[in-house]
Coordinates of C-alpha atoms and ligand atoms in Angstrom, one line a residue:
Chain A
M12 CA -96.2 49.7 16.1
M13 CA -98.0 46.9 14.3
K14 CA -96.3 48.0 11.1
M15 CA -92.9 47.9 12.8
L16 CA -93.5 44.3 14.0
T17 CA -94.6 43.3 10.5
I18 CA -91.5 44.7 8.9
C19 CA -89.3 43.2 11.6
Q20 CA -90.9 39.8 11.1
A21 CA -90.5 40.1 7.3
E22 CA -86.8 40.9 7.6
M23 CA -86.3 38.2 10.2
R24 CA -87.9 35.5 8.1
K25 CA -86.1 36.6 5.0
S26 CA -82.7 36.8 6.5
H27 CA -83.2 33.5 8.3
R28 CA -84.0 31.8 5.1
H29 CA -81.5 33.7 3.0
N30 CA -78.4 34.0 5.1
F31 CA -78.7 31.1 7.5
N32 CA -79.8 28.5 5.1
N33 CA -76.7 26.4 5.4
R34 CA -75.9 24.5 8.6
L35 CA -72.2 25.3 8.0
I36 CA -72.9 28.9 8.8
Y37 CA -73.9 28.1 12.3
F38 CA -70.6 26.3 12.6
S39 CA -68.7 29.4 11.6
M40 CA -70.9 31.7 13.7
F41 CA -69.9 29.6 16.7
L42 CA -66.4 28.5 16.0
W43 CA -65.0 31.7 14.7
P44 CA -65.8 33.8 17.8
I45 CA -64.5 31.0 20.1
I46 CA -61.2 31.0 18.2
Q47 CA -61.1 34.7 18.5
F48 CA -61.5 34.4 22.2
I49 CA -58.9 31.7 22.7
N50 CA -56.5 33.6 20.5
A51 CA -56.9 36.7 22.6
Y52 CA -56.6 34.8 25.8
Y53 CA -53.3 33.1 24.9
A54 CA -51.9 36.2 23.4
F55 CA -51.8 37.6 26.9
K56 CA -50.4 34.4 28.5
P57 CA -46.7 34.9 27.6
F58 CA -46.6 38.2 29.4
N59 CA -45.8 38.5 33.0
L60 CA -49.2 39.3 34.4
G61 CA -48.3 39.7 38.0
Q62 CA -49.9 42.4 40.2
N63 CA -47.0 44.8 39.5
S64 CA -46.6 44.2 35.8
P65 CA -47.0 47.2 33.5
L66 CA -50.1 45.6 31.9
S67 CA -51.8 45.3 35.2
R68 CA -52.3 49.0 35.3
F69 CA -54.8 48.6 32.5
V70 CA -55.9 45.0 32.4
P71 CA -57.5 43.5 35.4
V72 CA -55.1 40.5 35.5
N73 CA -57.1 38.5 37.9
K74 CA -60.2 38.7 35.7
L75 CA -58.5 38.4 32.3
G76 CA -60.9 35.7 31.1
L77 CA -63.9 37.8 32.0
F78 CA -62.3 40.9 30.5
L79 CA -61.7 39.2 27.2
I80 CA -65.0 37.4 26.9
T81 CA -67.0 40.6 27.4
G82 CA -64.8 42.2 24.8
C83 CA -65.4 39.3 22.5
I84 CA -69.1 39.1 22.9
A85 CA -69.6 42.8 22.3
Y86 CA -67.3 42.7 19.4
I87 CA -69.2 39.8 17.8
F88 CA -72.4 41.7 18.2
F89 CA -71.0 44.7 16.3
W90 CA -69.1 42.8 13.8
S91 CA -72.0 40.6 12.7
L92 CA -73.7 43.8 11.7
V93 CA -70.9 44.9 9.5
Q94 CA -71.3 41.6 7.7
S95 CA -75.0 41.9 7.4
A96 CA -74.7 45.4 6.0
W97 CA -72.4 44.0 3.4
M98 CA -75.4 41.9 2.2
M99 CA -77.0 45.1 1.0
G100 CA -74.7 44.8 -2.0
Y101 CA -76.4 41.5 -2.9
E102 CA -79.9 43.2 -2.8
R103 CA -78.7 45.8 -5.1
Q104 CA -77.3 43.4 -7.6
Q105 CA -80.4 41.2 -7.5
G106 CA -82.6 44.2 -8.0
T107 CA -84.6 43.5 -4.9
L108 CA -83.4 46.8 -3.3
E109 CA -85.3 48.6 -6.0
L110 CA -88.4 46.6 -5.3
I111 CA -88.1 47.4 -1.6
L112 CA -88.0 51.1 -2.5
L113 CA -91.1 50.5 -4.6
T114 CA -93.1 49.7 -1.5
P115 CA -94.4 52.4 0.9
A116 CA -92.6 50.7 3.9
S117 CA -90.6 53.1 6.0
R118 CA -87.0 52.9 4.8
T119 CA -85.4 53.7 8.2
L120 CA -87.5 51.0 9.8
I121 CA -86.3 48.5 7.3
M122 CA -82.7 49.4 7.9
F123 CA -83.1 48.9 11.7
S124 CA -85.3 45.9 11.4
R125 CA -82.8 44.2 9.2
A126 CA -80.0 44.9 11.7
A127 CA -82.1 43.5 14.6
A128 CA -83.1 40.4 12.6
N129 CA -79.6 39.6 11.5
L130 CA -78.1 40.4 14.9
I131 CA -80.3 37.9 16.8
E132 CA -79.6 35.2 14.2
A133 CA -75.9 35.8 14.2
V134 CA -75.1 36.0 17.9
W135 CA -77.4 33.7 19.8
M136 CA -75.0 30.7 19.6
F137 CA -71.9 32.5 20.8
S138 CA -74.0 34.3 23.4
I139 CA -74.9 31.0 25.0
F140 CA -71.3 29.9 24.9
A141 CA -70.2 33.2 26.5
I142 CA -72.8 32.9 29.2
L143 CA -71.8 29.4 30.0
T144 CA -68.1 30.3 30.1
I145 CA -68.8 33.2 32.4
F146 CA -70.8 31.0 34.6
F147 CA -68.0 28.5 35.0
M148 CA -65.3 31.0 35.2
G149 CA -66.9 33.0 37.9
G150 CA -65.7 36.4 39.0
L151 CA -68.9 38.2 38.1
H152 CA -69.3 41.2 40.4
I153 CA -72.7 42.9 39.9
A154 CA -74.2 45.5 42.2
H155 CA -77.9 44.7 41.4
W156 CA -79.2 41.7 39.6
W157 CA -81.2 43.8 37.2
L158 CA -78.1 45.6 36.0
L159 CA -77.3 42.4 34.0
P160 CA -80.4 42.5 31.8
F161 CA -79.9 46.2 31.6
A162 CA -76.4 45.7 30.3
V163 CA -77.6 43.2 27.7
M164 CA -80.3 45.7 26.6
V165 CA -77.7 48.4 26.2
L166 CA -75.6 46.1 24.1
L167 CA -78.5 45.0 21.9
L168 CA -79.8 48.5 21.4
S169 CA -76.4 50.0 20.5
A170 CA -75.7 47.1 18.2
V171 CA -79.0 47.6 16.4
V172 CA -78.5 51.3 16.0
W173 CA -75.0 50.7 14.7
G174 CA -76.2 48.1 12.3
G175 CA -79.0 50.3 11.0
F176 CA -76.5 53.1 10.4
L177 CA -74.2 50.7 8.5
N178 CA -77.1 49.4 6.4
T179 CA -77.9 53.0 5.5
I180 CA -74.3 53.7 4.5
F181 CA -74.3 50.6 2.3
L182 CA -77.5 51.8 0.7
F183 CA -75.5 54.6 -0.8
S184 CA -72.8 53.0 -2.7
R185 CA -72.1 49.8 -4.5
D186 CA -68.5 50.3 -3.4
A187 CA -69.3 50.3 0.3
G188 CA -67.3 47.1 0.5
F189 CA -64.3 49.2 1.4
L190 CA -66.1 49.8 4.7
Y191 CA -65.8 46.2 5.4
T192 CA -62.0 46.4 5.5
L193 CA -62.1 49.8 7.1
F194 CA -64.0 48.4 10.1
E195 CA -62.7 45.0 10.6
A196 CA -59.4 45.4 12.4
P197 CA -59.8 49.0 13.5
M198 CA -63.0 48.3 15.3
E199 CA -61.5 45.5 17.2
F200 CA -58.4 47.3 18.1
F201 CA -59.6 50.8 18.8
S202 CA -62.7 49.8 20.7
G203 CA -60.7 48.2 23.4
V204 CA -61.8 44.6 22.7
R205 CA -58.5 43.2 23.9
M206 CA -56.8 46.2 25.4
P207 CA -58.5 48.8 27.6
I208 CA -58.6 52.1 25.8
M209 CA -57.0 53.6 28.9
A210 CA -53.7 52.1 27.7
F211 CA -54.0 53.9 24.3
P212 CA -52.1 57.0 23.3
I213 CA -54.2 60.1 22.8
W214 CA -54.6 59.8 19.1
A215 CA -55.9 56.3 19.4
K216 CA -58.3 57.3 22.1
V217 CA -59.8 59.9 19.7
I218 CA -60.4 57.2 17.1
A219 CA -61.8 54.9 19.8
F220 CA -64.5 57.4 20.7
V221 CA -65.9 57.2 17.2
F222 CA -67.1 53.7 17.7
P223 CA -70.1 53.2 19.9
L224 CA -68.6 49.8 20.8
T225 CA -66.1 51.6 23.0
F226 CA -68.7 53.0 25.2
V227 CA -70.8 49.8 25.3
L228 CA -67.7 47.9 26.4
T229 CA -66.9 50.4 29.1
I230 CA -70.4 50.1 30.4
L231 CA -70.6 46.4 30.1
R232 CA -67.3 45.8 31.9
A233 CA -68.2 48.3 34.6
I234 CA -71.4 46.5 35.3
V235 CA -70.3 42.9 35.2
M236 CA -66.7 43.2 36.5
D237 CA -66.5 46.1 38.8
G238 CA -70.0 46.0 40.3
K239 CA -70.6 49.6 39.5
T240 CA -74.1 51.1 40.1
L241 CA -76.1 53.0 37.6
G242 CA -75.1 56.3 39.2
S243 CA -71.4 55.7 38.7
I244 CA -71.6 54.8 35.1
C245 CA -74.0 57.6 34.1
I246 CA -71.3 59.5 32.2
P247 CA -70.5 56.8 29.7
L248 CA -74.2 56.1 29.5
I249 CA -74.9 59.6 28.5
E250 CA -72.0 59.6 26.1
L251 CA -73.3 56.4 24.5
A252 CA -76.9 57.9 24.3
I253 CA -75.6 60.9 22.5
I254 CA -73.7 58.8 20.0
L255 CA -76.7 56.5 19.4
I256 CA -79.0 59.5 18.9
A257 CA -76.6 61.0 16.5
L258 CA -76.3 57.8 14.6
T259 CA -80.1 57.4 14.4
A260 CA -80.6 60.9 13.3
A261 CA -77.8 60.5 10.7
S262 CA -79.5 57.3 9.4
F263 CA -82.8 59.1 9.0
I264 CA -81.2 61.9 7.1
L265 CA -79.0 59.6 5.0
V266 CA -81.8 57.2 4.0
R267 CA -83.8 60.1 2.7
Y268 CA -80.8 61.6 0.9
A269 CA -79.9 58.2 -0.6
E270 CA -83.4 57.7 -1.9
K271 CA -83.5 61.2 -3.3
H272 CA -80.1 60.7 -5.0
A273 CA -81.2 57.3 -6.4
K274 CA -84.4 59.0 -7.8
E275 CA -82.3 61.5 -9.6
T276 CA -79.5 59.4 -11.0
G277 CA -81.1 56.0 -11.2
N278 CA -78.0 54.6 -9.6
L279 CA -79.8 51.7 -7.9
T280 CA -79.5 49.7 -11.1
F281 CA -75.7 50.1 -11.2
F282 CA -73.8 47.3 -9.7
Chain B
M25 CA -106.8 57.7 -14.6
L26 CA -103.1 58.1 -14.8
E27 CA -101.9 61.2 -16.5
A28 CA -98.3 62.1 -17.3
K29 CA -97.7 65.4 -18.9
H30 CA -94.6 66.8 -20.5
L31 CA -92.2 64.4 -18.8
H32 CA -88.5 65.1 -19.1
K33 CA -85.7 63.1 -17.6
S34 CA -82.0 63.8 -18.1
Y35 CA -79.2 61.9 -16.5
T36 CA -76.0 63.5 -15.7
L37 CA -73.0 61.5 -16.8
K38 CA -69.7 62.3 -15.3
E39 CA -66.9 61.4 -17.6
K40 CA -63.3 61.4 -16.5
N41 CA -61.2 63.4 -18.8
G42 CA -58.0 63.7 -16.9
W43 CA -56.6 62.7 -13.6
L44 CA -59.0 64.6 -11.4
S45 CA -61.2 66.7 -13.6
R46 CA -64.5 65.4 -14.8
R47 CA -66.7 66.6 -17.6
K48 CA -70.4 66.6 -17.0
Q49 CA -72.6 65.5 -19.8
Q50 CA -76.4 65.5 -19.9
I51 CA -78.3 62.6 -21.4
K52 CA -81.9 63.2 -22.3
A53 CA -83.5 59.9 -21.8
V54 CA -87.1 61.2 -21.9
N55 CA -88.0 64.3 -23.7
D56 CA -91.5 65.9 -23.4
L57 CA -93.5 62.7 -23.2
S58 CA -97.2 62.8 -22.3
L59 CA -99.5 59.8 -21.9
T60 CA -102.6 58.7 -20.1
I61 CA -103.8 55.3 -18.9
E62 CA -107.4 54.7 -18.1
K63 CA -108.4 51.9 -15.8
G64 CA -109.1 48.7 -17.7
E65 CA -106.9 49.8 -20.6
I66 CA -103.7 48.4 -21.8
I67 CA -101.2 50.9 -23.3
G68 CA -98.2 49.8 -25.2
L69 CA -94.9 51.7 -25.1
L70 CA -92.7 50.9 -28.0
G71 CA -89.3 52.0 -29.1
V72 CA -85.9 50.7 -30.1
N73 CA -83.2 50.0 -27.4
G74 CA -82.4 53.0 -25.4
A75 CA -85.5 54.9 -26.5
G76 CA -86.4 55.7 -22.9
K77 CA -89.1 53.0 -22.1
T78 CA -87.6 51.8 -18.8
T79 CA -86.9 55.3 -17.7
T80 CA -90.5 56.2 -18.3
I81 CA -91.8 53.2 -16.4
K82 CA -89.6 54.0 -13.5
M83 CA -90.8 57.6 -13.4
L84 CA -94.4 56.4 -13.3
S85 CA -93.7 54.0 -10.5
T86 CA -91.9 56.7 -8.5
L87 CA -88.5 55.0 -8.6
L88 CA -87.2 58.0 -10.6
A89 CA -88.0 61.6 -10.2
P90 CA -88.8 63.4 -13.5
T91 CA -86.5 66.3 -14.2
S92 CA -89.7 68.2 -15.1
G93 CA -93.3 67.4 -15.9
T94 CA -96.2 66.1 -13.9
I95 CA -97.6 62.7 -13.1
S96 CA -101.0 62.4 -11.5
I97 CA -102.6 59.1 -10.6
D98 CA -106.3 59.3 -9.7
G99 CA -105.8 62.9 -8.9
I100 CA -102.8 62.4 -6.6
N101 CA -99.5 64.1 -7.5
A102 CA -97.1 61.2 -7.9
V103 CA -94.0 63.3 -7.7
K104 CA -95.0 65.1 -4.5
Q105 CA -96.8 62.2 -2.7
P106 CA -95.0 59.1 -3.7
E107 CA -96.0 57.2 -0.5
L108 CA -99.6 57.3 -1.5
I109 CA -98.9 56.3 -5.1
K110 CA -96.8 53.3 -4.1
R111 CA -99.8 51.7 -2.7
R112 CA -101.7 52.0 -6.0
V113 CA -99.1 51.0 -8.5
N114 CA -96.6 48.2 -9.1
M115 CA -93.9 47.4 -11.6
I116 CA -92.8 44.1 -13.1
A117 CA -89.7 43.7 -15.1
G118 CA -88.7 40.9 -17.3
G119 CA -85.8 38.7 -16.6
E120 CA -84.8 36.6 -13.7
R121 CA -83.6 39.2 -11.2
M122 CA -85.7 40.9 -8.6
L123 CA -86.5 37.9 -6.6
Y124 CA -84.8 36.3 -3.6
W125 CA -83.5 33.1 -5.2
R126 CA -83.0 31.2 -1.9
L127 CA -86.5 31.9 -0.8
S128 CA -89.6 30.0 -2.1
A129 CA -92.3 31.7 -4.1
R130 CA -94.5 31.9 -1.0
E131 CA -91.7 33.4 1.1
N132 CA -90.9 35.9 -1.6
L133 CA -94.6 37.0 -1.7
M134 CA -94.9 37.0 2.1
Y135 CA -91.9 39.2 2.4
F136 CA -93.1 41.8 -0.1
G137 CA -96.6 41.6 1.2
R138 CA -95.4 42.5 4.7
L139 CA -93.6 45.5 3.3
Y140 CA -97.0 46.7 2.0
G141 CA -98.3 46.4 5.5
L142 CA -100.2 43.1 5.0
N143 CA -100.1 40.5 7.7
G144 CA -101.9 37.5 9.3
N145 CA -104.5 35.7 7.4
T146 CA -105.1 38.4 4.8
L147 CA -101.5 38.0 3.7
K148 CA -101.5 34.3 3.7
Q149 CA -104.7 34.1 1.7
R150 CA -103.5 36.7 -0.8
C151 CA -100.3 34.8 -1.3
R152 CA -102.1 31.6 -1.9
A153 CA -104.6 33.1 -4.3
L154 CA -101.8 34.7 -6.3
I155 CA -99.7 31.5 -6.4
D156 CA -102.8 29.7 -7.7
K157 CA -103.5 32.4 -10.2
V158 CA -100.1 32.2 -11.8
G159 CA -100.1 28.4 -11.7
L160 CA -97.2 27.9 -9.2
T161 CA -99.2 25.9 -6.7
E162 CA -97.2 22.8 -7.0
F163 CA -93.9 24.7 -6.6
A164 CA -94.9 27.2 -4.1
D165 CA -92.5 26.0 -1.4
R166 CA -89.5 25.3 -3.6
P167 CA -86.6 27.8 -3.6
V168 CA -86.8 30.1 -6.6
E169 CA -83.3 29.1 -7.8
R170 CA -84.7 25.9 -8.9
Y171 CA -87.4 27.5 -11.1
S172 CA -87.3 27.8 -14.8
K173 CA -87.3 31.2 -16.5
G174 CA -91.0 31.1 -17.1
M175 CA -91.8 30.1 -13.5
K176 CA -89.7 33.0 -12.2
Q177 CA -91.5 35.4 -14.5
R178 CA -94.9 34.1 -13.3
L179 CA -93.7 34.7 -9.8
Q180 CA -92.7 38.2 -10.7
I181 CA -96.2 38.8 -11.9
A182 CA -97.6 37.5 -8.7
R183 CA -95.3 39.8 -6.8
G184 CA -96.4 42.7 -8.8
L185 CA -100.0 42.0 -7.8
I186 CA -99.3 41.6 -4.1
N187 CA -100.6 45.1 -3.2
D188 CA -103.6 44.7 -5.6
P189 CA -102.5 47.7 -7.6
D190 CA -104.8 49.8 -9.7
Y191 CA -102.0 50.5 -12.2
L192 CA -99.4 48.0 -13.3
F193 CA -96.3 48.7 -15.3
L194 CA -94.7 45.9 -17.2
D195 CA -91.2 46.3 -18.6
E196 CA -90.7 43.6 -21.2
P197 CA -92.6 41.0 -19.3
T198 CA -92.1 38.2 -21.8
L199 CA -88.4 38.7 -22.3
G200 CA -86.8 35.4 -23.1
L201 CA -89.9 33.3 -22.7
D202 CA -90.9 30.8 -25.3
A203 CA -94.1 31.1 -27.3
P204 CA -96.5 29.1 -25.2
V205 CA -95.4 30.6 -21.9
A206 CA -95.5 34.0 -23.4
R207 CA -99.0 33.4 -24.6
Q208 CA -100.1 32.3 -21.1
L209 CA -98.7 35.5 -19.7
R210 CA -100.5 37.6 -22.3
V211 CA -103.8 35.9 -21.4
L212 CA -103.2 36.8 -17.8
V213 CA -102.3 40.4 -18.6
K214 CA -105.4 40.8 -20.7
S215 CA -107.6 39.4 -18.0
L216 CA -106.1 41.8 -15.4
A217 CA -107.1 44.7 -17.5
K218 CA -110.5 43.5 -18.8
E219 CA -111.7 41.6 -15.7
K220 CA -109.9 43.3 -12.8
N221 CA -110.1 46.7 -14.4
K222 CA -106.5 47.6 -13.9
G223 CA -104.7 50.1 -16.0
I224 CA -101.7 48.6 -17.6
L225 CA -98.6 50.0 -19.4
L226 CA -96.5 47.5 -21.3
T227 CA -93.2 47.8 -23.0
S228 CA -92.1 45.0 -25.3
H229 CA -89.9 44.1 -28.1
Y230 CA -92.3 41.5 -29.4
L231 CA -94.5 43.4 -31.6
E232 CA -97.3 40.9 -32.1
E233 CA -97.6 41.0 -28.4
V234 CA -98.3 44.7 -28.4
E235 CA -100.6 44.4 -31.4
E236 CA -102.6 41.7 -29.7
L237 CA -102.9 43.2 -26.2
C238 CA -102.8 47.0 -26.4
D239 CA -105.7 49.3 -26.8
H240 CA -103.4 52.2 -27.5
V241 CA -99.8 52.4 -28.5
S242 CA -97.2 55.1 -28.1
I243 CA -94.1 54.9 -30.1
I244 CA -91.1 56.8 -28.7
E245 CA -87.7 57.5 -30.1
K246 CA -84.9 59.1 -28.3
G247 CA -87.2 59.9 -25.5
H248 CA -89.9 61.8 -27.4
L249 CA -93.2 60.7 -28.7
L250 CA -93.3 59.8 -32.4
L251 CA -96.8 58.6 -32.7
Q252 CA -99.8 57.7 -30.6
G253 CA -102.9 55.7 -31.5
T254 CA -104.5 52.3 -31.8
P255 CA -102.2 49.6 -33.2
R256 CA -104.4 49.6 -36.4
R257 CA -104.3 53.3 -36.8
I258 CA -100.6 53.4 -36.5
I259 CA -100.1 50.8 -39.1
Q260 CA -102.5 52.5 -41.4
T261 CA -100.8 55.9 -41.1
I262 CA -97.3 54.7 -41.4
V263 CA -97.1 51.6 -43.5
K264 CA -97.6 52.6 -47.1
D265 CA -96.9 49.4 -49.0
R266 CA -99.7 46.9 -48.6
S267 CA -99.9 43.9 -50.7
L268 CA -102.7 41.6 -51.8
I269 CA -102.1 38.3 -53.6
V270 CA -104.9 36.5 -55.3
V271 CA -104.7 33.2 -57.2
M272 CA -107.4 32.3 -59.8
K273 CA -108.0 29.1 -61.6
T274 CA -108.0 30.9 -64.9
L275 CA -108.0 34.5 -65.9
D276 CA -108.5 35.2 -69.6
K277 CA -107.0 38.0 -71.6
E278 CA -110.1 40.2 -71.6
N279 CA -110.7 39.9 -67.9
W280 CA -107.1 40.7 -67.2
H281 CA -107.2 43.8 -69.3
W282 CA -110.4 44.9 -67.6
L283 CA -108.9 44.2 -64.2
K284 CA -105.7 46.1 -65.0
Q285 CA -107.7 49.1 -66.1
E286 CA -109.9 49.2 -63.1
T287 CA -107.1 48.7 -60.6
D288 CA -105.1 51.4 -62.3
K289 CA -108.0 53.8 -61.8
L290 CA -108.0 53.0 -58.1
G291 CA -104.3 53.5 -57.8
I292 CA -103.5 49.8 -57.4
H293 CA -100.4 48.5 -59.1
A294 CA -101.2 45.0 -60.4
Q295 CA -99.0 42.3 -62.0
K296 CA -100.0 38.9 -63.5
K297 CA -98.0 35.7 -63.2
E298 CA -98.7 32.2 -64.3
T299 CA -98.0 29.6 -61.7
N300 CA -98.8 25.9 -61.5
E301 CA -101.4 26.8 -58.9
G302 CA -103.2 29.0 -61.4
T303 CA -103.0 32.6 -62.4
R304 CA -101.6 34.8 -59.7
V305 CA -102.1 38.5 -59.4
D306 CA -99.9 40.6 -57.1
M307 CA -101.2 43.9 -56.2
K308 CA -99.7 46.8 -54.3
A309 CA -101.2 50.0 -53.0
T310 CA -101.0 52.5 -50.2
F311 CA -104.4 51.6 -48.7
D312 CA -106.4 48.5 -47.8
M313 CA -107.5 47.0 -51.2
T314 CA -109.5 44.2 -49.9
S315 CA -113.0 45.5 -50.3
S316 CA -112.3 47.3 -53.6
F317 CA -110.8 44.2 -55.1
L318 CA -113.6 41.9 -53.9
A319 CA -116.1 44.2 -55.5
L320 CA -114.3 44.0 -58.8
A321 CA -114.0 40.2 -58.6
Q322 CA -117.7 40.0 -58.0
K323 CA -118.6 42.1 -61.1
R324 CA -116.8 39.7 -63.4
N325 CA -117.5 36.6 -61.3
L326 CA -113.9 35.7 -61.0
Q327 CA -113.2 32.4 -59.1
L328 CA -110.6 32.9 -56.4
I329 CA -108.5 30.0 -55.1
R330 CA -106.4 32.0 -52.8
F331 CA -106.7 35.4 -51.3
D332 CA -103.8 36.8 -49.2
A333 CA -103.9 40.2 -47.7
K334 CA -100.6 40.8 -46.1
K335 CA -101.1 42.8 -43.0
P336 CA -98.2 45.1 -42.2
N337 CA -97.1 44.8 -38.6
L338 CA -95.8 47.2 -36.1
E339 CA -92.2 46.3 -36.7
D340 CA -92.4 47.6 -40.3
A341 CA -94.2 50.6 -38.9
I342 CA -91.4 51.4 -36.4
I343 CA -88.6 50.8 -38.8
R344 CA -90.2 53.1 -41.3
L345 CA -90.8 55.7 -38.7
T346 CA -87.2 55.8 -37.4
E347 CA -86.0 55.9 -41.0
V348 CA -88.1 58.9 -41.7
H349 CA -86.8 60.7 -38.7
D350 CA -83.1 60.0 -39.1
Ligands
ATP406 N1 -79.1 55.5 -14.6 C1 -78.8 56.0 -15.8 N2 -77.8 56.9 -15.9 C2 -77.4 57.4 -17.1 N3 -78.0 57.1 -18.2 C3 -79.0 56.3 -18.2 C4 -79.4 55.6 -17.0 N4 -80.4 54.8 -17.3 C5 -80.6 54.9 -18.6 N5 -79.8 55.8 -19.2 C6 -79.8 56.2 -20.6 O1 -81.0 56.7 -20.9 C7 -81.5 56.2 -22.2 C8 -82.8 55.5 -22.1 O2 -82.6 54.3 -21.4 P1 -83.8 53.3 -21.1 O3 -83.3 52.3 -20.2 O4 -85.0 54.1 -20.6 O5 -84.2 52.7 -22.5 P2 -85.1 51.5 -22.9 O6 -86.1 52.1 -23.9 O7 -85.7 50.9 -21.7 O8 -84.2 50.5 -23.7 P3 -84.2 48.9 -23.8 O9 -85.2 48.6 -24.9 O10 -82.8 48.6 -24.2 O11 -84.6 48.4 -22.4 C9 -80.3 55.4 -22.8 O12 -79.6 56.2 -23.6 C10 -79.5 55.0 -21.5 O13 -78.2 54.9 -21.9
MG407 MG1 -85.6 48.9 -20.9

């Protein structure tokens, strides 16, 4: 436990100094998500959003703002981790990745600590904005007060697991940059950030269920918009748990495999 | 003691030879190499570019798995239990990479220290002590990107000592440093072995460095061992042409004849030359002629103005060796 905290602290300090050195980054961390949100909001505006419009079957038109901001915040959480995983390439180039593997520290722990450290740094500003917006917009409908921190925990935990998994994948290949493009638009679209997945055709639903973000969003929205109780969301919760466990297990296995592969081929020095 | 026995390492290269097909090719980087390092000893690993020095160091530091062969460090099998070994060894490479440039020296050390499980005051104190030791006290909180090459290299050394390793592997630690900075580093390395009792393996392209520091030297070529011994022994066994130059105020005909005869008997090839300094005698032999010549000079009471024994260096030795083997 102590070890875990130490490694977490190490990663946090490092990424704070390394990635958040420049004040401008805070600007972009804050502004970019807001633009995303506004963009999404006004994209819906031109449509007829009356009670009997076709869209209203899927989008809760009276709570469009809340629907989009929950989508945005969850998306930012997940997206920031794709970006942080991309930084693994830098560590490889700089040779520090090799030095990390020279230490006895648990590799999986490093992968997940790194995700946690970067996540907190990257999302706190937008989170405050989102909370304030929700507060002023109103329309929250929550069954029990404690479901709110519960929802936040689910979001945080899933994002960290997702981030740890991505870090692991980037550990593998210097060409993992392709994942960056692979994830950017699809994750936003297929996870139902702007459109509920219910509105998707079957093939798109199948893709949607690959991203844990899909389940996180379902749970988050059920809790904050529909006032669902724990009992009524247990199915998506279980589904999410299964995906998270699978991702964690996969990370464990992949980290080991990546290190073994690196030991055989010496590919860590390639960049 | 670190003992590596019969190490082999081959890399598989996949070469494209067509649209989809690939040809596999094996590169033998290290081929049946054995070496030992005792605590408190500095071992030199020499060889031309691509001889397999870095590969060897990476195998010893558990970053690479040997294709075959064993490495045991203080009785622990390094291939089977790398987690235990990682606490006892560290590696330092030359060059400016392998540091977080945006972090300061202290932050770099703190980060790596934490990965070794250090924390709290122990960590802080160790970082401070190491920063002082490598002379970066003044710059400790400045980002590394503003450091000079020498400062970065000193920070690398501090980083390599963060887990207080028993064995330290240095891969060209003085790469690209100028003479005074390199000398400082050598003093530090020597004191690590002699005062802190660490076992050190060093690769280098600067031969005087190896000659000055190392207790034993292994010369490798294309991954296999050519020769192992003390730097002096190696020079003695390989370098055949030694030269001795002496200058005398005068050397009369009789003495010169006598000298020529005596040196011929000993197998020394001597030549006389008149210079404005005096009479110069150039001698060549396959052994160290110093003592034999001095004995002769004493017999006839020859007055020497200059006495130059040219010491062959490792560079000559290696060049000669590789020539023989090609
Ligand atoms: N990861 C790798 N994959 C394939 N071949 C490699 C790899 N690393 C090194 N080699 C090859 O193995 C051989 C030994 O390389 P190594 O880096 O150990 O040499 P070196 O003695 O350190 O050379 P230098 O003095 O240039 O640093 C070389 O032929 C090199 O091309
Ligand atoms: Mg090398």
